[in-house]
């Protein structure tokens, strides 16, 4: 048998995005070798030097994926590339192409890779609370902490994409080509987390509907006035970016036998817009933060749960956020953001 010339590697799509930055730093710290980073924009120098190679390219470019297929032995894929909820509503069909067809191409790459090297390829897929669809504010209040198998009736293209891709992942992991004589389910070890709104001190969000929280903070730190597009009493779950990345790495590392499901909720804190505003004004008293609700974006936030039940994630892979609400703002977000804009 010829010696494989391809290098074992970890592939990260959407590497230049909010989560990509933090993930590559953590993987590099943990000594993960051979990180292949892909993004439609050149990967920032700050993280590019932590990667074995980085490619500016589109996940829909099958020639790029074929090249990766031939050059690398991919054992893990973090598929972070996606058009987020607000952005996707302006270009639903383009969102479907990137979010769904892009994911299909990566799942196909994973299956082909596992056939080659004979090991399952771990496929880490960030899903979202956007897969949920609460029919009214009253139903949302009554529902409280929503479990993984409830209310999955998304009202956005992005939510539909994420939910469908969860099912695609389950299909590739457990039922792929089930009628074929040489059916080869098991080549993809699909693992997914439904992330709440994520708040990073290092990057500013773009194209999401949970963005009002980080936008409020980053605007205040820059002394810019900010008008929130959601009303003060609206509530969805949030998490500090380091905890989101820690959860993804814990899920990746967990023995398959410990995982009772493929898709997990994770939570940390769930302040109302007004509670976030109060915290931000305490740190930046001169900040001008007002409300100018956008009913249409508001409706999306109202369809998302006020909180999630993440018992399964805590039990199966030890999800335990380091940052509760107070620590997230006082020890991570505000000090880092203050420094970021001071310089
Ligand atoms: C968005 O707002 O679209 C994302 C999400 C909640 O998945 N941040």
mmCIF file of C-alpha atoms and ligand atoms in Angstrom:
data_model
loop_
_atom_site.group_PDB
_atom_site.id
_atom_site.type_symbol
_atom_site.label_atom_id
_atom_site.label_comp_id
_atom_site.label_asym_id
_atom_site.label_seq_id
_atom_site.Cartn_x
_atom_site.Cartn_y
_atom_site.Cartn_z
ATOM 1 C CA UNK A 1 0.000 0.000 0.000
ATOM 2 C CA UNK A 2 1.466 3.383 -1.008
ATOM 3 C CA UNK A 3 2.309 5.657 1.962
ATOM 4 C CA UNK A 4 -0.304 8.430 2.099
ATOM 5 C CA UNK A 5 1.390 11.683 1.180
ATOM 6 C CA UNK A 6 -1.462 13.721 2.474
ATOM 7 C CA UNK A 7 -1.076 15.502 5.819
ATOM 8 C CA UNK A 8 -3.644 14.856 8.623
ATOM 9 C CA UNK A 9 -5.464 18.142 9.039
ATOM 10 C CA UNK A 10 -8.309 20.086 10.646
ATOM 11 C CA UNK A 11 -10.436 22.128 8.228
ATOM 12 C CA UNK A 12 -12.149 25.343 9.371
ATOM 13 C CA UNK A 13 -14.577 27.162 7.086
ATOM 14 C CA UNK A 14 -15.652 30.756 7.766
ATOM 15 C CA UNK A 15 -12.303 31.033 9.547
ATOM 16 C CA UNK A 16 -12.251 34.833 9.453
ATOM 17 C CA UNK A 17 -15.584 35.153 11.210
ATOM 18 C CA UNK A 18 -16.273 35.863 14.886
ATOM 19 C CA UNK A 19 -16.055 32.248 16.012
ATOM 20 C CA UNK A 20 -13.202 31.402 13.623
ATOM 21 C CA UNK A 21 -10.849 33.819 15.329
ATOM 22 C CA UNK A 22 -11.358 32.434 18.793
ATOM 23 C CA UNK A 23 -11.418 28.803 17.646
ATOM 24 C CA UNK A 24 -8.129 28.993 15.725
ATOM 25 C CA UNK A 25 -6.437 30.680 18.697
ATOM 26 C CA UNK A 26 -7.676 27.940 21.043
ATOM 27 C CA UNK A 27 -6.744 25.104 18.667
ATOM 28 C CA UNK A 28 -3.280 26.597 18.166
ATOM 29 C CA UNK A 29 -2.860 26.975 21.950
ATOM 30 C CA UNK A 30 -3.830 23.306 22.327
ATOM 31 C CA UNK A 31 -1.136 22.457 19.772
ATOM 32 C CA UNK A 32 -3.522 21.321 17.065
ATOM 33 C CA UNK A 33 -1.360 20.981 14.021
ATOM 34 C CA UNK A 34 -2.279 21.518 10.402
ATOM 35 C CA UNK A 35 -5.163 23.888 10.565
ATOM 36 C CA UNK A 36 -6.517 24.624 7.085
ATOM 37 C CA UNK A 37 -8.472 27.875 7.127
ATOM 38 C CA UNK A 38 -10.945 28.871 4.423
ATOM 39 C CA UNK A 39 -12.829 32.151 4.136
ATOM 40 C CA UNK A 40 -14.213 34.328 1.375
ATOM 41 C CA UNK A 41 -11.986 37.130 2.745
ATOM 42 C CA UNK A 42 -8.245 36.864 3.367
ATOM 43 C CA UNK A 43 -7.745 35.404 6.854
ATOM 44 C CA UNK A 44 -6.432 38.021 9.309
ATOM 45 C CA UNK A 45 -2.667 37.903 9.813
ATOM 46 C CA UNK A 46 -3.277 37.527 13.559
ATOM 47 C CA UNK A 47 -4.732 34.037 13.033
ATOM 48 C CA UNK A 48 -3.263 33.109 9.639
ATOM 49 C CA UNK A 49 0.150 32.459 11.152
ATOM 50 C CA UNK A 50 -1.459 29.880 13.432
ATOM 51 C CA UNK A 51 -2.649 27.898 10.392
ATOM 52 C CA UNK A 52 -0.720 25.450 8.211
ATOM 53 C CA UNK A 53 -2.408 27.072 5.236
ATOM 54 C CA UNK A 54 -5.295 29.407 4.488
ATOM 55 C CA UNK A 55 -7.344 29.690 1.339
ATOM 56 C CA UNK A 56 -9.420 32.625 0.146
ATOM 57 C CA UNK A 57 -12.312 30.865 -1.476
ATOM 58 C CA UNK A 58 -15.978 29.990 -1.546
ATOM 59 C CA UNK A 59 -17.200 26.735 0.027
ATOM 60 C CA UNK A 60 -19.419 26.395 -3.067
ATOM 61 C CA UNK A 61 -16.290 26.186 -5.224
ATOM 62 C CA UNK A 62 -16.090 22.420 -5.772
ATOM 63 C CA UNK A 63 -12.654 22.751 -7.417
ATOM 64 C CA UNK A 64 -11.303 24.235 -4.164
ATOM 65 C CA UNK A 65 -12.831 21.354 -2.175
ATOM 66 C CA UNK A 66 -11.436 18.804 -4.663
ATOM 67 C CA UNK A 67 -7.986 20.335 -4.195
ATOM 68 C CA UNK A 68 -8.319 20.048 -0.422
ATOM 69 C CA UNK A 69 -9.540 16.496 -0.942
ATOM 70 C CA UNK A 70 -6.372 15.584 -2.852
ATOM 71 C CA UNK A 71 -3.876 17.459 -0.677
ATOM 72 C CA UNK A 72 -5.038 16.722 2.870
ATOM 73 C CA UNK A 73 -6.166 13.903 5.127
ATOM 74 C CA UNK A 74 -8.939 15.667 6.961
ATOM 75 C CA UNK A 75 -9.925 14.212 10.313
ATOM 76 C CA UNK A 76 -12.037 17.099 11.658
ATOM 77 C CA UNK A 77 -14.127 19.835 10.051
ATOM 78 C CA UNK A 78 -15.419 22.932 11.877
ATOM 79 C CA UNK A 79 -17.961 24.239 9.411
ATOM 80 C CA UNK A 80 -18.455 27.833 10.611
ATOM 81 C CA UNK A 81 -19.256 29.505 7.287
ATOM 82 C CA UNK A 82 -22.847 30.813 7.110
ATOM 83 C CA UNK A 83 -24.967 33.846 6.219
ATOM 84 C CA UNK A 84 -26.648 34.897 9.468
ATOM 85 C CA UNK A 85 -30.350 35.543 10.067
ATOM 86 C CA UNK A 86 -30.810 39.209 9.136
ATOM 87 C CA UNK A 87 -28.444 39.079 6.160
ATOM 88 C CA UNK A 88 -30.127 35.881 4.923
ATOM 89 C CA UNK A 89 -33.529 37.567 4.915
ATOM 90 C CA UNK A 90 -32.297 40.052 2.317
ATOM 91 C CA UNK A 91 -30.931 37.283 0.028
ATOM 92 C CA UNK A 92 -32.828 34.078 0.956
ATOM 93 C CA UNK A 93 -31.799 32.076 -2.100
ATOM 94 C CA UNK A 94 -28.124 33.045 -1.737
ATOM 95 C CA UNK A 95 -28.375 32.077 1.950
ATOM 96 C CA UNK A 96 -29.798 28.686 0.954
ATOM 97 C CA UNK A 97 -26.899 28.136 -1.437
ATOM 98 C CA UNK A 98 -24.221 29.023 1.125
ATOM 99 C CA UNK A 99 -25.886 27.612 4.254
ATOM 100 C CA UNK A 100 -27.342 24.405 2.757
ATOM 101 C CA UNK A 101 -25.531 23.544 -0.470
ATOM 102 C CA UNK A 102 -22.235 24.607 1.110
ATOM 103 C CA UNK A 103 -22.890 22.303 4.055
ATOM 104 C CA UNK A 104 -23.813 19.435 1.713
ATOM 105 C CA UNK A 105 -20.476 19.827 -0.119
ATOM 106 C CA UNK A 106 -18.592 19.741 3.188
ATOM 107 C CA UNK A 107 -20.533 16.641 4.354
ATOM 108 C CA UNK A 108 -19.724 14.968 1.034
ATOM 109 C CA UNK A 109 -16.041 15.907 1.502
ATOM 110 C CA UNK A 110 -16.165 14.335 4.982
ATOM 111 C CA UNK A 111 -17.681 11.086 3.686
ATOM 112 C CA UNK A 112 -15.089 10.846 0.904
ATOM 113 C CA UNK A 113 -12.266 11.588 3.336
ATOM 114 C CA UNK A 114 -13.450 8.903 5.757
ATOM 115 C CA UNK A 115 -13.608 6.394 2.910
ATOM 116 C CA UNK A 116 -9.986 7.263 2.071
ATOM 117 C CA UNK A 117 -8.371 7.159 5.500
ATOM 118 C CA UNK A 118 -10.832 4.734 7.010
ATOM 119 C CA UNK A 119 -11.616 6.837 10.103
ATOM 120 C CA UNK A 120 -14.804 8.782 10.849
ATOM 121 C CA UNK A 121 -14.413 12.511 10.180
ATOM 122 C CA UNK A 122 -15.627 14.665 13.071
ATOM 123 C CA UNK A 123 -17.981 17.287 11.663
ATOM 124 C CA UNK A 124 -18.662 20.147 14.085
ATOM 125 C CA UNK A 125 -21.681 22.132 12.957
ATOM 126 C CA UNK A 126 -22.744 25.404 14.648
ATOM 127 C CA UNK A 127 -26.524 25.493 14.581
ATOM 128 C CA UNK A 128 -28.569 28.158 16.298
ATOM 129 C CA UNK A 129 -31.542 29.112 18.492
ATOM 130 C CA UNK A 130 -32.890 30.357 15.146
ATOM 131 C CA UNK A 131 -34.169 26.809 14.490
ATOM 132 C CA UNK A 132 -36.888 27.563 17.027
ATOM 133 C CA UNK A 133 -40.117 29.390 16.200
ATOM 134 C CA UNK A 134 -42.334 30.445 19.100
ATOM 135 C CA UNK A 135 -45.697 31.569 17.670
ATOM 136 C CA UNK A 136 -46.208 34.528 20.022
ATOM 137 C CA UNK A 137 -44.662 36.503 22.896
ATOM 138 C CA UNK A 138 -47.188 34.840 25.225
ATOM 139 C CA UNK A 139 -46.191 31.351 24.049
ATOM 140 C CA UNK A 140 -42.527 32.339 24.447
ATOM 141 C CA UNK A 141 -43.055 33.446 28.052
ATOM 142 C CA UNK A 142 -45.026 30.275 28.794
ATOM 143 C CA UNK A 143 -42.425 28.018 27.141
ATOM 144 C CA UNK A 144 -39.569 29.237 29.367
ATOM 145 C CA UNK A 145 -36.499 27.004 28.861
ATOM 146 C CA UNK A 146 -37.057 25.327 25.506
ATOM 147 C CA UNK A 147 -35.774 21.775 24.977
ATOM 148 C CA UNK A 148 -34.147 20.503 21.762
ATOM 149 C CA UNK A 149 -37.254 18.683 20.522
ATOM 150 C CA UNK A 150 -39.770 21.505 20.986
ATOM 151 C CA UNK A 151 -40.954 24.442 18.840
ATOM 152 C CA UNK A 152 -38.634 23.740 15.866
ATOM 153 C CA UNK A 153 -40.743 25.836 13.479
ATOM 154 C CA UNK A 154 -38.276 28.517 12.319
ATOM 155 C CA UNK A 155 -39.600 31.692 10.649
ATOM 156 C CA UNK A 156 -36.338 32.747 8.951
ATOM 157 C CA UNK A 157 -34.481 31.322 5.950
ATOM 158 C CA UNK A 158 -31.393 31.012 8.191
ATOM 159 C CA UNK A 159 -33.395 29.064 10.804
ATOM 160 C CA UNK A 160 -34.778 26.754 8.097
ATOM 161 C CA UNK A 161 -31.257 26.271 6.723
ATOM 162 C CA UNK A 162 -29.789 25.396 10.123
ATOM 163 C CA UNK A 163 -32.615 22.976 10.979
ATOM 164 C CA UNK A 164 -32.373 21.243 7.594
ATOM 165 C CA UNK A 165 -28.578 20.980 7.925
ATOM 166 C CA UNK A 166 -29.030 19.373 11.345
ATOM 167 C CA UNK A 167 -31.143 16.727 9.605
ATOM 168 C CA UNK A 168 -28.617 16.432 6.770
ATOM 169 C CA UNK A 169 -25.864 15.843 9.327
ATOM 170 C CA UNK A 170 -27.940 13.136 10.991
ATOM 171 C CA UNK A 171 -28.600 11.551 7.586
ATOM 172 C CA UNK A 172 -24.893 11.542 6.592
ATOM 173 C CA UNK A 173 -23.895 10.233 10.015
ATOM 174 C CA UNK A 174 -26.479 7.464 10.342
ATOM 175 C CA UNK A 175 -28.333 6.729 7.097
ATOM 176 C CA UNK A 176 -26.088 7.735 4.176
ATOM 177 C CA UNK A 177 -26.793 5.654 1.029
ATOM 178 C CA UNK A 178 -28.629 3.165 3.238
ATOM 179 C CA UNK A 179 -29.950 1.175 0.263
ATOM 180 C CA UNK A 180 -26.510 0.625 -1.307
ATOM 181 C CA UNK A 181 -24.825 -2.777 -0.983
ATOM 182 C CA UNK A 182 -21.750 -1.007 0.359
ATOM 183 C CA UNK A 183 -23.668 1.492 2.485
ATOM 184 C CA UNK A 184 -21.089 3.385 4.528
ATOM 185 C CA UNK A 185 -22.894 5.187 7.310
ATOM 186 C CA UNK A 186 -20.602 6.110 10.170
ATOM 187 C CA UNK A 187 -18.057 7.939 8.035
ATOM 188 C CA UNK A 188 -19.247 11.256 9.402
ATOM 189 C CA UNK A 189 -19.239 11.812 13.175
ATOM 190 C CA UNK A 190 -21.719 14.710 13.145
ATOM 191 C CA UNK A 191 -21.888 16.875 16.279
ATOM 192 C CA UNK A 192 -23.864 20.121 16.516
ATOM 193 C CA UNK A 193 -24.555 22.904 19.002
ATOM 194 C CA UNK A 194 -27.479 25.354 18.791
ATOM 195 C CA UNK A 195 -25.692 28.539 19.781
ATOM 196 C CA UNK A 196 -27.507 31.409 21.485
ATOM 197 C CA UNK A 197 -26.579 34.993 20.627
ATOM 198 C CA UNK A 198 -22.787 35.206 20.937
ATOM 199 C CA UNK A 199 -20.960 38.275 22.222
ATOM 200 C CA UNK A 200 -17.260 38.719 21.429
ATOM 201 C CA UNK A 201 -14.968 41.437 22.693
ATOM 202 C CA UNK A 202 -12.639 40.911 19.766
ATOM 203 C CA UNK A 203 -14.938 41.098 16.778
ATOM 204 C CA UNK A 204 -18.062 43.047 15.869
ATOM 205 C CA UNK A 205 -21.003 40.946 14.608
ATOM 206 C CA UNK A 206 -22.402 41.240 11.096
ATOM 207 C CA UNK A 207 -25.688 40.147 9.644
ATOM 208 C CA UNK A 208 -27.280 38.617 12.749
ATOM 209 C CA UNK A 209 -30.467 39.488 14.635
ATOM 210 C CA UNK A 210 -28.948 38.966 18.086
ATOM 211 C CA UNK A 211 -26.423 41.668 17.137
ATOM 212 C CA UNK A 212 -28.184 44.392 19.153
ATOM 213 C CA UNK A 213 -26.363 43.278 22.308
ATOM 214 C CA UNK A 214 -22.750 43.383 21.003
ATOM 215 C CA UNK A 215 -23.605 46.449 18.867
ATOM 216 C CA UNK A 216 -24.825 48.302 21.990
ATOM 217 C CA UNK A 217 -21.577 47.507 23.794
ATOM 218 C CA UNK A 218 -19.187 48.277 20.927
ATOM 219 C CA UNK A 219 -21.013 51.552 20.135
ATOM 220 C CA UNK A 220 -20.904 52.709 23.773
ATOM 221 C CA UNK A 221 -17.189 51.940 24.011
ATOM 222 C CA UNK A 222 -16.594 54.106 20.947
ATOM 223 C CA UNK A 223 -18.791 56.905 22.279
ATOM 224 C CA UNK A 224 -21.229 56.428 19.386
ATOM 225 C CA UNK A 225 -25.003 56.747 19.952
ATOM 226 C CA UNK A 226 -26.902 53.487 19.426
ATOM 227 C CA UNK A 227 -30.625 52.825 18.852
ATOM 228 C CA UNK A 228 -31.646 49.253 19.645
ATOM 229 C CA UNK A 229 -33.841 47.594 17.005
ATOM 230 C CA UNK A 230 -35.534 45.465 19.684
ATOM 231 C CA UNK A 231 -37.734 46.707 22.511
ATOM 232 C CA UNK A 232 -36.332 46.970 26.036
ATOM 233 C CA UNK A 233 -38.277 44.028 27.500
ATOM 234 C CA UNK A 234 -37.221 41.482 24.878
ATOM 235 C CA UNK A 235 -35.162 38.532 26.007
ATOM 236 C CA UNK A 236 -33.109 35.813 24.281
ATOM 237 C CA UNK A 237 -30.186 33.685 25.524
ATOM 238 C CA UNK A 238 -26.621 34.953 25.085
ATOM 239 C CA UNK A 239 -23.118 33.637 25.703
ATOM 240 C CA UNK A 240 -19.593 35.033 25.847
ATOM 241 C CA UNK A 241 -17.540 33.895 22.826
ATOM 242 C CA UNK A 242 -14.874 32.064 24.887
ATOM 243 C CA UNK A 243 -17.587 29.830 26.371
ATOM 244 C CA UNK A 244 -19.015 29.099 22.921
ATOM 245 C CA UNK A 245 -15.608 27.943 21.708
ATOM 246 C CA UNK A 246 -14.983 25.956 24.884
ATOM 247 C CA UNK A 247 -18.293 24.144 24.363
ATOM 248 C CA UNK A 248 -17.441 23.335 20.736
ATOM 249 C CA UNK A 249 -14.060 21.898 21.786
ATOM 250 C CA UNK A 250 -15.624 19.900 24.629
ATOM 251 C CA UNK A 251 -18.197 18.425 22.235
ATOM 252 C CA UNK A 252 -15.431 17.617 19.755
ATOM 253 C CA UNK A 253 -13.367 15.851 22.413
ATOM 254 C CA UNK A 254 -16.217 13.881 24.030
ATOM 255 C CA UNK A 255 -16.195 10.093 23.460
ATOM 256 C CA UNK A 256 -18.974 9.278 20.972
ATOM 257 C CA UNK A 257 -20.490 6.776 23.429
ATOM 258 C CA UNK A 258 -21.123 9.592 25.923
ATOM 259 C CA UNK A 259 -23.251 11.547 23.453
ATOM 260 C CA UNK A 260 -26.967 10.768 23.670
ATOM 261 C CA UNK A 261 -27.822 13.113 20.805
ATOM 262 C CA UNK A 262 -26.286 14.769 17.731
ATOM 263 C CA UNK A 263 -27.732 18.258 18.400
ATOM 264 C CA UNK A 264 -27.396 20.164 21.669
ATOM 265 C CA UNK A 265 -28.713 23.391 23.210
ATOM 266 C CA UNK A 266 -26.257 25.381 25.292
ATOM 267 C CA UNK A 267 -27.018 28.383 27.476
ATOM 268 C CA UNK A 268 -25.265 30.817 29.796
ATOM 269 C CA UNK A 269 -27.353 33.954 30.524
ATOM 270 C CA UNK A 270 -30.452 35.636 29.066
ATOM 271 C CA UNK A 271 -30.735 39.353 29.833
ATOM 272 C CA UNK A 272 -33.448 41.592 28.407
ATOM 273 C CA UNK A 273 -32.296 44.409 26.113
ATOM 274 C CA UNK A 274 -32.861 46.855 28.979
ATOM 275 C CA UNK A 275 -30.741 44.782 31.377
ATOM 276 C CA UNK A 276 -27.900 44.880 28.826
ATOM 277 C CA UNK A 277 -28.381 48.634 28.403
ATOM 278 C CA UNK A 278 -28.170 49.142 32.194
ATOM 279 C CA UNK A 279 -24.907 47.154 32.401
ATOM 280 C CA UNK A 280 -23.419 49.070 29.448
ATOM 281 C CA UNK A 281 -24.430 52.479 30.875
ATOM 282 C CA UNK A 282 -22.848 51.549 34.206
ATOM 283 C CA UNK A 283 -19.540 50.983 32.371
ATOM 284 C CA UNK A 284 -19.932 53.850 29.880
ATOM 285 C CA UNK A 285 -22.104 56.472 31.675
ATOM 286 C CA UNK A 286 -21.886 58.955 28.789
ATOM 287 C CA UNK A 287 -23.206 56.424 26.278
ATOM 288 C CA UNK A 288 -26.396 57.311 24.401
ATOM 289 C CA UNK A 289 -28.449 54.138 24.033
ATOM 290 C CA UNK A 290 -32.064 54.478 22.879
ATOM 291 C CA UNK A 291 -34.759 52.236 21.404
ATOM 292 C CA UNK A 292 -36.068 52.401 17.839
ATOM 293 C CA UNK A 293 -37.706 48.983 17.454
ATOM 294 C CA UNK A 294 -37.762 47.478 13.965
ATOM 295 C CA UNK A 295 -40.993 45.460 14.078
ATOM 296 C CA UNK A 296 -39.807 42.969 11.477
ATOM 297 C CA UNK A 297 -36.490 42.183 13.183
ATOM 298 C CA UNK A 298 -38.328 42.325 16.504
ATOM 299 C CA UNK A 299 -40.647 39.579 15.265
ATOM 300 C CA UNK A 300 -37.636 37.343 14.591
ATOM 301 C CA UNK A 301 -36.324 37.897 18.143
ATOM 302 C CA UNK A 302 -39.832 37.190 19.512
ATOM 303 C CA UNK A 303 -39.857 33.840 17.686
ATOM 304 C CA UNK A 304 -36.644 32.764 19.450
ATOM 305 C CA UNK A 305 -36.833 31.261 22.965
ATOM 306 C CA UNK A 306 -36.249 33.388 26.065
ATOM 307 C CA UNK A 307 -34.019 30.596 27.355
ATOM 308 C CA UNK A 308 -32.948 27.049 26.516
ATOM 309 C CA UNK A 309 -32.780 23.766 28.422
ATOM 310 C CA UNK A 310 -29.171 22.574 28.128
ATOM 311 C CA UNK A 311 -29.259 19.669 30.570
ATOM 312 C CA UNK A 312 -28.157 17.216 27.871
ATOM 313 C CA UNK A 313 -25.034 19.259 27.000
ATOM 314 C CA UNK A 314 -24.076 19.594 30.683
ATOM 315 C CA UNK A 315 -24.557 15.845 31.213
ATOM 316 C CA UNK A 316 -23.067 14.454 27.984
ATOM 317 C CA UNK A 317 -19.996 16.624 27.380
ATOM 318 C CA UNK A 318 -19.678 18.762 30.492
ATOM 319 C CA UNK A 319 -20.887 22.100 29.139
ATOM 320 C CA UNK A 320 -20.278 24.550 31.993
ATOM 321 C CA UNK A 321 -19.985 28.200 30.926
ATOM 322 C CA UNK A 322 -17.236 30.057 32.761
ATOM 323 C CA UNK A 323 -18.978 33.381 32.264
ATOM 324 C CA UNK A 324 -22.342 34.039 33.843
ATOM 325 C CA UNK A 325 -23.897 37.463 33.018
ATOM 326 C CA UNK A 326 -21.959 39.486 35.588
ATOM 327 C CA UNK A 327 -18.592 37.885 34.819
ATOM 328 C CA UNK A 328 -19.159 38.024 31.053
ATOM 329 C CA UNK A 329 -19.550 41.818 31.114
ATOM 330 C CA UNK A 330 -17.377 42.782 34.084
ATOM 331 C CA UNK A 331 -14.423 40.422 33.570
ATOM 332 C CA UNK A 332 -14.372 39.764 29.812
ATOM 333 C CA UNK A 333 -16.396 42.041 27.541
ATOM 334 C CA UNK A 334 -16.094 45.499 29.099
ATOM 335 C CA UNK A 335 -12.372 45.373 30.052
ATOM 336 C CA UNK A 336 -11.316 43.962 26.645
ATOM 337 C CA UNK A 337 -13.585 46.240 24.610
ATOM 338 C CA UNK A 338 -12.493 49.272 26.624
ATOM 339 C CA UNK A 339 -8.843 48.420 25.836
ATOM 340 C CA UNK A 340 -9.672 47.711 22.185
ATOM 341 C CA UNK A 341 -11.084 51.179 21.586
ATOM 342 C CA UNK A 342 -8.725 53.004 23.989
ATOM 343 C CA UNK A 343 -5.733 52.337 21.719
HETATM 344 C C1 LIG B 1 -28.047 35.544 14.383
HETATM 345 O O1 LIG B 1 -28.467 36.475 15.044
HETATM 346 O O2 LIG B 1 -28.387 35.291 13.249
HETATM 347 C C2 LIG B 1 -27.037 34.635 15.027
HETATM 348 C C3 LIG B 1 -27.720 33.492 15.698
HETATM 349 C C4 LIG B 1 -28.520 33.733 16.899
HETATM 350 O O3 LIG B 1 -27.589 32.398 15.267
HETATM 351 N N1 LIG B 1 -26.226 35.393 15.942
#
